């Protein structure tokens, strides 16, 4: 089992450019996700977590996003425990990404 890696906004931009279908999960509440989210991200919650894990390619990188980059660290650790090989927690979360892309 490996640990997650911290990811900066700039690193995410470069990863998205290299792989437009990069797996990004947003663990914020549904209303916040609806109000705005990173393109192609999936709103991950307790209801769809098991299906997401069952359907995911665990060999591909997985980016975990929350509000400010704190909660995503716990979720990223959990995803590592589930068998994902390369898990990243976005530093600054959606708030930082939104500021950088406004």
mmCIF file of N, CA and C in Angstrom:
data_model
loop_
_atom_site.group_PDB
_atom_site.id
_atom_site.type_symbol
_atom_site.label_atom_id
_atom_site.label_comp_id
_atom_site.label_asym_id
_atom_site.label_seq_id
_atom_site.Cartn_x
_atom_site.Cartn_y
_atom_site.Cartn_z
ATOM 1 N N UNK A 1 0.839 -1.181 0.000
ATOM 2 C CA UNK A 1 0.000 0.000 0.000
ATOM 3 C C UNK A 1 0.885 1.245 0.000
ATOM 4 N N UNK A 2 0.602 2.162 -0.903
ATOM 5 C CA UNK A 2 1.371 3.391 -0.960
ATOM 6 C C UNK A 2 0.564 4.531 -0.356
ATOM 7 N N UNK A 3 1.239 5.613 -0.078
ATOM 8 C CA UNK A 3 0.576 6.791 0.464
ATOM 9 C C UNK A 3 0.204 7.729 -0.679
ATOM 10 N N UNK A 4 -0.730 8.631 -0.404
ATOM 11 C CA UNK A 4 -1.100 9.607 -1.417
ATOM 12 C C UNK A 4 -0.014 10.675 -1.549
ATOM 13 N N UNK A 5 -0.086 11.447 -2.620
ATOM 14 C CA UNK A 5 0.854 12.525 -2.900
ATOM 15 C C UNK A 5 0.091 13.844 -2.947
ATOM 16 N N UNK A 6 0.695 14.881 -2.410
ATOM 17 C CA UNK A 6 0.103 16.219 -2.521
ATOM 18 C C UNK A 6 0.303 16.717 -3.944
ATOM 19 N N UNK A 7 -0.697 17.426 -4.454
ATOM 20 C CA UNK A 7 -0.662 17.893 -5.836
ATOM 21 C C UNK A 7 -0.988 19.382 -5.866
ATOM 22 N N UNK A 8 -0.173 20.164 -6.550
ATOM 23 C CA UNK A 8 -0.444 21.595 -6.682
ATOM 24 C C UNK A 8 -1.394 21.837 -7.850
ATOM 25 N N UNK A 9 -1.964 23.023 -7.894
ATOM 26 C CA UNK A 9 -2.847 23.396 -9.002
ATOM 27 C C UNK A 9 -2.087 23.303 -10.323
ATOM 28 N N UNK A 10 -0.842 23.798 -10.359
ATOM 29 C CA UNK A 10 -0.047 23.744 -11.602
ATOM 30 C C UNK A 10 0.209 22.311 -12.041
ATOM 31 N N UNK A 11 0.492 21.431 -11.085
ATOM 32 C CA UNK A 11 0.709 20.025 -11.430
ATOM 33 C C UNK A 11 -0.564 19.411 -12.002
ATOM 34 N N UNK A 12 -1.707 19.762 -11.424
ATOM 35 C CA UNK A 12 -2.978 19.247 -11.945
ATOM 36 C C UNK A 12 -3.203 19.723 -13.374
ATOM 37 N N UNK A 13 -2.929 20.978 -13.647
ATOM 38 C CA UNK A 13 -3.102 21.521 -15.001
ATOM 39 C C UNK A 13 -2.254 20.733 -15.998
ATOM 40 N N UNK A 14 -1.010 20.440 -15.626
ATOM 41 C CA UNK A 14 -0.124 19.671 -16.517
ATOM 42 C C UNK A 14 -0.618 18.231 -16.688
ATOM 43 N N UNK A 15 -1.111 17.630 -15.606
ATOM 44 C CA UNK A 15 -1.629 16.256 -15.702
ATOM 45 C C UNK A 15 -2.867 16.208 -16.592
ATOM 46 N N UNK A 16 -3.737 17.220 -16.483
ATOM 47 C CA UNK A 16 -4.935 17.268 -17.317
ATOM 48 C C UNK A 16 -4.571 17.458 -18.785
ATOM 49 N N UNK A 17 -3.544 18.250 -19.054
ATOM 50 C CA UNK A 17 -3.112 18.462 -20.438
ATOM 51 C C UNK A 17 -2.587 17.161 -21.035
ATOM 52 N N UNK A 18 -1.893 16.371 -20.226
ATOM 53 C CA UNK A 18 -1.338 15.102 -20.696
ATOM 54 C C UNK A 18 -2.409 14.024 -20.821
ATOM 55 N N UNK A 19 -3.444 14.090 -19.977
ATOM 56 C CA UNK A 19 -4.506 13.078 -19.975
ATOM 57 C C UNK A 19 -5.844 13.754 -19.705
ATOM 58 N N UNK A 20 -6.551 14.161 -20.772
ATOM 59 C CA UNK A 20 -7.831 14.857 -20.607
ATOM 60 C C UNK A 20 -8.890 14.024 -19.875
ATOM 61 N N UNK A 21 -8.722 12.723 -19.805
ATOM 62 C CA UNK A 21 -9.684 11.864 -19.119
ATOM 63 C C UNK A 21 -9.178 11.445 -17.737
ATOM 64 N N UNK A 22 -8.336 12.274 -17.159
ATOM 65 C CA UNK A 22 -7.795 12.036 -15.830
ATOM 66 C C UNK A 22 -8.934 11.856 -14.829
ATOM 67 N N UNK A 23 -8.825 10.864 -13.965
ATOM 68 C CA UNK A 23 -9.871 10.590 -12.981
ATOM 69 C C UNK A 23 -9.760 11.590 -11.825
ATOM 70 N N UNK A 24 -10.798 12.417 -11.676
ATOM 71 C CA UNK A 24 -10.860 13.407 -10.602
ATOM 72 C C UNK A 24 -12.148 13.180 -9.835
ATOM 73 N N UNK A 25 -12.033 12.995 -8.518
ATOM 74 C CA UNK A 25 -13.223 12.846 -7.684
ATOM 75 C C UNK A 25 -13.312 14.039 -6.744
ATOM 76 N N UNK A 26 -14.497 14.594 -6.649
ATOM 77 C CA UNK A 26 -14.782 15.757 -5.827
ATOM 78 C C UNK A 26 -15.653 15.280 -4.668
ATOM 79 N N UNK A 27 -15.169 15.402 -3.442
ATOM 80 C CA UNK A 27 -15.896 14.870 -2.295
ATOM 81 C C UNK A 27 -16.735 15.927 -1.571
ATOM 82 N N UNK A 28 -16.870 17.106 -2.171
ATOM 83 C CA UNK A 28 -17.725 18.134 -1.570
ATOM 84 C C UNK A 28 -19.191 17.726 -1.674
ATOM 85 N N UNK A 29 -20.058 18.416 -0.945
ATOM 86 C CA UNK A 29 -21.484 18.091 -0.990
ATOM 87 C C UNK A 29 -22.051 18.368 -2.380
ATOM 88 N N UNK A 30 -23.181 17.739 -2.677
ATOM 89 C CA UNK A 30 -23.771 17.808 -4.017
ATOM 90 C C UNK A 30 -24.093 19.236 -4.451
ATOM 91 N N UNK A 31 -24.591 20.067 -3.538
ATOM 92 C CA UNK A 31 -24.938 21.449 -3.897
ATOM 93 C C UNK A 31 -23.692 22.240 -4.287
ATOM 94 N N UNK A 32 -22.607 22.067 -3.558
ATOM 95 C CA UNK A 32 -21.359 22.756 -3.897
ATOM 96 C C UNK A 32 -20.821 22.266 -5.238
ATOM 97 N N UNK A 33 -20.898 20.964 -5.468
ATOM 98 C CA UNK A 33 -20.452 20.395 -6.742
ATOM 99 C C UNK A 33 -21.267 20.966 -7.893
ATOM 100 N N UNK A 34 -22.599 21.047 -7.710
ATOM 101 C CA UNK A 34 -23.475 21.593 -8.753
ATOM 102 C C UNK A 34 -23.154 23.056 -9.033
ATOM 103 N N UNK A 35 -22.774 23.802 -8.003
ATOM 104 C CA UNK A 35 -22.473 25.223 -8.163
ATOM 105 C C UNK A 35 -21.184 25.448 -8.942
ATOM 106 N N UNK A 36 -20.292 24.470 -8.950
ATOM 107 C CA UNK A 36 -19.042 24.584 -9.696
ATOM 108 C C UNK A 36 -18.116 23.438 -9.368
ATOM 109 N N UNK A 37 -17.431 22.939 -10.381
ATOM 110 C CA UNK A 37 -16.491 21.833 -10.177
ATOM 111 C C UNK A 37 -15.479 21.795 -11.324
ATOM 112 N N UNK A 38 -14.414 21.045 -11.121
ATOM 113 C CA UNK A 38 -13.388 20.868 -12.143
ATOM 114 C C UNK A 38 -13.973 20.028 -13.270
ATOM 115 N N UNK A 39 -13.716 20.437 -14.504
ATOM 116 C CA UNK A 39 -14.245 19.718 -15.670
ATOM 117 C C UNK A 39 -13.914 18.233 -15.587
ATOM 118 N N UNK A 40 -14.894 17.412 -15.925
ATOM 119 C CA UNK A 40 -14.784 15.951 -15.970
ATOM 120 C C UNK A 40 -14.617 15.297 -14.605
ATOM 121 N N UNK A 41 -14.819 16.052 -13.527
ATOM 122 C CA UNK A 41 -14.738 15.433 -12.203
ATOM 123 C C UNK A 41 -16.057 14.757 -11.867
ATOM 124 N N UNK A 42 -15.996 13.824 -10.936
ATOM 125 C CA UNK A 42 -17.162 13.066 -10.474
ATOM 126 C C UNK A 42 -17.399 13.425 -9.021
ATOM 127 N N UNK A 43 -18.653 13.698 -8.672
ATOM 128 C CA UNK A 43 -18.993 13.973 -7.278
ATOM 129 C C UNK A 43 -19.087 12.631 -6.551
ATOM 130 N N UNK A 44 -18.120 12.360 -5.704
ATOM 131 C CA UNK A 44 -18.041 11.088 -4.988
ATOM 132 C C UNK A 44 -18.643 11.251 -3.599
ATOM 133 N N UNK A 45 -19.565 10.344 -3.249
ATOM 134 C CA UNK A 45 -20.208 10.387 -1.936
ATOM 135 C C UNK A 45 -20.441 8.956 -1.449
ATOM 136 N N UNK A 46 -21.017 8.826 -0.286
ATOM 137 C CA UNK A 46 -21.234 7.494 0.288
ATOM 138 C C UNK A 46 -22.132 6.618 -0.572
ATOM 139 N N UNK A 47 -23.048 7.224 -1.314
ATOM 140 C CA UNK A 47 -23.974 6.454 -2.142
ATOM 141 C C UNK A 47 -23.312 5.835 -3.375
ATOM 142 N N UNK A 48 -22.322 6.517 -3.959
ATOM 143 C CA UNK A 48 -21.722 5.986 -5.190
ATOM 144 C C UNK A 48 -20.278 5.495 -5.005
ATOM 145 N N UNK A 49 -19.769 5.534 -3.793
ATOM 146 C CA UNK A 49 -18.375 5.148 -3.544
ATOM 147 C C UNK A 49 -18.082 3.705 -3.944
ATOM 148 N N UNK A 50 -18.905 2.768 -3.512
ATOM 149 C CA UNK A 50 -18.649 1.350 -3.810
ATOM 150 C C UNK A 50 -18.658 1.090 -5.313
ATOM 151 N N UNK A 51 -19.610 1.678 -6.033
ATOM 152 C CA UNK A 51 -19.663 1.501 -7.487
ATOM 153 C C UNK A 51 -18.464 2.146 -8.167
ATOM 154 N N UNK A 52 -18.064 3.316 -7.685
ATOM 155 C CA UNK A 52 -16.897 3.986 -8.271
ATOM 156 C C UNK A 52 -15.664 3.101 -8.141
ATOM 157 N N UNK A 53 -15.443 2.571 -6.951
ATOM 158 C CA UNK A 53 -14.266 1.720 -6.715
ATOM 159 C C UNK A 53 -14.338 0.459 -7.576
ATOM 160 N N UNK A 54 -15.511 -0.141 -7.663
ATOM 161 C CA UNK A 54 -15.667 -1.371 -8.449
ATOM 162 C C UNK A 54 -15.380 -1.145 -9.926
ATOM 163 N N UNK A 55 -15.750 0.033 -10.446
ATOM 164 C CA UNK A 55 -15.604 0.324 -11.873
ATOM 165 C C UNK A 55 -14.286 0.992 -12.243
ATOM 166 N N UNK A 56 -13.523 1.453 -11.260
ATOM 167 C CA UNK A 56 -12.327 2.259 -11.517
ATOM 168 C C UNK A 56 -11.149 1.421 -11.999
ATOM 169 N N UNK A 57 -10.299 2.063 -12.790
ATOM 170 C CA UNK A 57 -9.016 1.486 -13.186
ATOM 171 C C UNK A 57 -8.016 1.910 -12.116
ATOM 172 N N UNK A 58 -7.674 0.995 -11.234
ATOM 173 C CA UNK A 58 -6.836 1.326 -10.084
ATOM 174 C C UNK A 58 -5.381 1.582 -10.451
ATOM 175 N N UNK A 59 -5.018 1.337 -11.708
ATOM 176 C CA UNK A 59 -3.656 1.607 -12.162
ATOM 177 C C UNK A 59 -3.486 3.044 -12.643
ATOM 178 N N UNK A 60 -4.599 3.739 -12.888
ATOM 179 C CA UNK A 60 -4.528 5.117 -13.377
ATOM 180 C C UNK A 60 -4.506 6.092 -12.198
ATOM 181 N N UNK A 61 -3.896 7.262 -12.402
ATOM 182 C CA UNK A 61 -3.878 8.268 -11.337
ATOM 183 C C UNK A 61 -5.293 8.695 -10.941
ATOM 184 N N UNK A 62 -5.471 8.980 -9.661
ATOM 185 C CA UNK A 62 -6.749 9.441 -9.128
ATOM 186 C C UNK A 62 -6.497 10.707 -8.323
ATOM 187 N N UNK A 63 -7.199 11.778 -8.682
ATOM 188 C CA UNK A 63 -7.078 13.053 -7.986
ATOM 189 C C UNK A 63 -8.293 13.226 -7.078
ATOM 190 N N UNK A 64 -8.067 13.547 -5.800
ATOM 191 C CA UNK A 64 -9.154 13.767 -4.852
ATOM 192 C C UNK A 64 -9.197 15.255 -4.505
ATOM 193 N N UNK A 65 -10.399 15.834 -4.628
ATOM 194 C CA UNK A 65 -10.598 17.269 -4.409
ATOM 195 C C UNK A 65 -11.664 17.481 -3.342
ATOM 196 N N UNK A 66 -11.437 18.446 -2.440
ATOM 197 C CA UNK A 66 -12.451 18.845 -1.465
ATOM 198 C C UNK A 66 -12.548 20.372 -1.510
ATOM 199 N N UNK A 67 -12.999 20.989 -0.444
ATOM 200 C CA UNK A 67 -13.136 22.449 -0.407
ATOM 201 C C UNK A 67 -11.783 23.159 -0.384
ATOM 202 N N UNK A 68 -10.921 22.801 0.599
ATOM 203 C CA UNK A 68 -9.674 23.532 0.814
ATOM 204 C C UNK A 68 -8.430 22.640 0.852
ATOM 205 N N UNK A 69 -8.582 21.368 0.556
ATOM 206 C CA UNK A 69 -7.430 20.468 0.525
ATOM 207 C C UNK A 69 -7.153 19.740 1.826
ATOM 208 N N UNK A 70 -8.078 19.800 2.767
ATOM 209 C CA UNK A 70 -7.883 19.115 4.043
ATOM 210 C C UNK A 70 -8.593 17.753 4.056
ATOM 211 N N UNK A 71 -9.890 17.743 3.828
ATOM 212 C CA UNK A 71 -10.672 16.496 3.837
ATOM 213 C C UNK A 71 -10.203 15.531 2.752
ATOM 214 N N UNK A 72 -9.710 16.075 1.657
ATOM 215 C CA UNK A 72 -9.263 15.215 0.560
ATOM 216 C C UNK A 72 -8.082 14.351 0.967
ATOM 217 N N UNK A 73 -7.319 14.784 1.952
ATOM 218 C CA UNK A 73 -6.175 13.981 2.391
ATOM 219 C C UNK A 73 -6.637 12.672 3.028
ATOM 220 N N UNK A 74 -7.671 12.746 3.860
ATOM 221 C CA UNK A 74 -8.213 11.521 4.459
ATOM 222 C C UNK A 74 -8.834 10.623 3.408
ATOM 223 N N UNK A 75 -9.560 11.232 2.475
ATOM 224 C CA UNK A 75 -10.190 10.455 1.405
ATOM 225 C C UNK A 75 -9.120 9.825 0.505
ATOM 226 N N UNK A 76 -8.048 10.560 0.241
ATOM 227 C CA UNK A 76 -6.963 10.024 -0.585
ATOM 228 C C UNK A 76 -6.303 8.833 0.107
ATOM 229 N N UNK A 77 -6.104 8.929 1.405
ATOM 230 C CA UNK A 77 -5.539 7.798 2.155
ATOM 231 C C UNK A 77 -6.452 6.581 2.050
ATOM 232 N N UNK A 78 -7.757 6.817 2.172
ATOM 233 C CA UNK A 78 -8.730 5.729 2.062
ATOM 234 C C UNK A 78 -8.641 5.074 0.682
ATOM 235 N N UNK A 79 -8.527 5.881 -0.365
ATOM 236 C CA UNK A 79 -8.450 5.326 -1.726
ATOM 237 C C UNK A 79 -7.166 4.514 -1.908
ATOM 238 N N UNK A 80 -6.087 4.934 -1.278
ATOM 239 C CA UNK A 80 -4.855 4.135 -1.301
ATOM 240 C C UNK A 80 -5.109 2.775 -0.656
ATOM 241 N N UNK A 81 -5.816 2.780 0.473
ATOM 242 C CA UNK A 81 -6.126 1.534 1.171
ATOM 243 C C UNK A 81 -7.002 0.615 0.326
ATOM 244 N N UNK A 82 -7.785 1.189 -0.579
ATOM 245 C CA UNK A 82 -8.668 0.393 -1.432
ATOM 246 C C UNK A 82 -7.924 -0.218 -2.617
ATOM 247 N N UNK A 83 -6.665 0.184 -2.823
ATOM 248 C CA UNK A 83 -5.860 -0.436 -3.864
ATOM 249 C C UNK A 83 -5.474 0.444 -5.030
ATOM 250 N N UNK A 84 -5.835 1.722 -5.000
ATOM 251 C CA UNK A 84 -5.409 2.622 -6.076
ATOM 252 C C UNK A 84 -3.905 2.828 -5.978
ATOM 253 N N UNK A 85 -3.226 2.792 -7.128
ATOM 254 C CA UNK A 85 -1.764 2.868 -7.155
ATOM 255 C C UNK A 85 -1.218 4.279 -7.001
ATOM 256 N N UNK A 86 -1.862 5.260 -7.622
ATOM 257 C CA UNK A 86 -1.362 6.638 -7.622
ATOM 258 C C UNK A 86 -2.499 7.582 -7.262
ATOM 259 N N UNK A 87 -2.536 8.000 -5.997
ATOM 260 C CA UNK A 87 -3.606 8.857 -5.504
ATOM 261 C C UNK A 87 -3.009 10.202 -5.101
ATOM 262 N N UNK A 88 -3.700 11.276 -5.479
ATOM 263 C CA UNK A 88 -3.240 12.628 -5.209
ATOM 264 C C UNK A 88 -4.326 13.417 -4.496
ATOM 265 N N UNK A 89 -3.915 14.253 -3.547
ATOM 266 C CA UNK A 89 -4.819 15.183 -2.878
ATOM 267 C C UNK A 89 -4.470 16.578 -3.380
ATOM 268 N N UNK A 90 -5.474 17.294 -3.902
ATOM 269 C CA UNK A 90 -5.231 18.618 -4.470
ATOM 270 C C UNK A 90 -5.060 19.651 -3.364
ATOM 271 N N UNK A 91 -3.863 20.202 -3.248
ATOM 272 C CA UNK A 91 -3.587 21.232 -2.249
ATOM 273 C C UNK A 91 -4.433 22.471 -2.540
ATOM 274 N N UNK A 92 -5.101 22.967 -1.519
ATOM 275 C CA UNK A 92 -5.951 24.144 -1.677
ATOM 276 C C UNK A 92 -7.356 23.810 -2.130
ATOM 277 N N UNK A 93 -7.569 22.577 -2.582
ATOM 278 C CA UNK A 93 -8.888 22.105 -2.984
ATOM 279 C C UNK A 93 -9.527 22.899 -4.104
ATOM 280 N N UNK A 94 -10.853 22.770 -4.188
ATOM 281 C CA UNK A 94 -11.591 23.456 -5.254
ATOM 282 C C UNK A 94 -11.459 24.971 -5.122
ATOM 283 N N UNK A 95 -11.365 25.477 -3.901
ATOM 284 C CA UNK A 95 -11.234 26.922 -3.700
ATOM 285 C C UNK A 95 -10.003 27.457 -4.438
ATOM 286 N N UNK A 96 -8.876 26.807 -4.283
ATOM 287 C CA UNK A 96 -7.641 27.247 -4.949
ATOM 288 C C UNK A 96 -7.747 27.065 -6.458
ATOM 289 N N UNK A 97 -8.330 25.933 -6.883
ATOM 290 C CA UNK A 97 -8.474 25.706 -8.319
ATOM 291 C C UNK A 97 -9.368 26.771 -8.940
ATOM 292 N N UNK A 98 -10.463 27.107 -8.263
ATOM 293 C CA UNK A 98 -11.386 28.113 -8.759
ATOM 294 C C UNK A 98 -10.722 29.475 -8.888
ATOM 295 N N UNK A 99 -9.938 29.848 -7.881
ATOM 296 C CA UNK A 99 -9.213 31.140 -7.923
ATOM 297 C C UNK A 99 -8.223 31.171 -9.081
ATOM 298 N N UNK A 100 -7.531 30.063 -9.283
ATOM 299 C CA UNK A 100 -6.518 29.993 -10.344
ATOM 300 C C UNK A 100 -7.141 29.986 -11.736
ATOM 301 N N UNK A 101 -8.403 29.603 -11.834
ATOM 302 C CA UNK A 101 -9.053 29.473 -13.131
ATOM 303 C C UNK A 101 -10.172 30.491 -13.333
ATOM 304 N N UNK A 102 -10.131 31.579 -12.574
ATOM 305 C CA UNK A 102 -11.192 32.592 -12.739
ATOM 306 C C UNK A 102 -10.714 33.777 -13.548
#
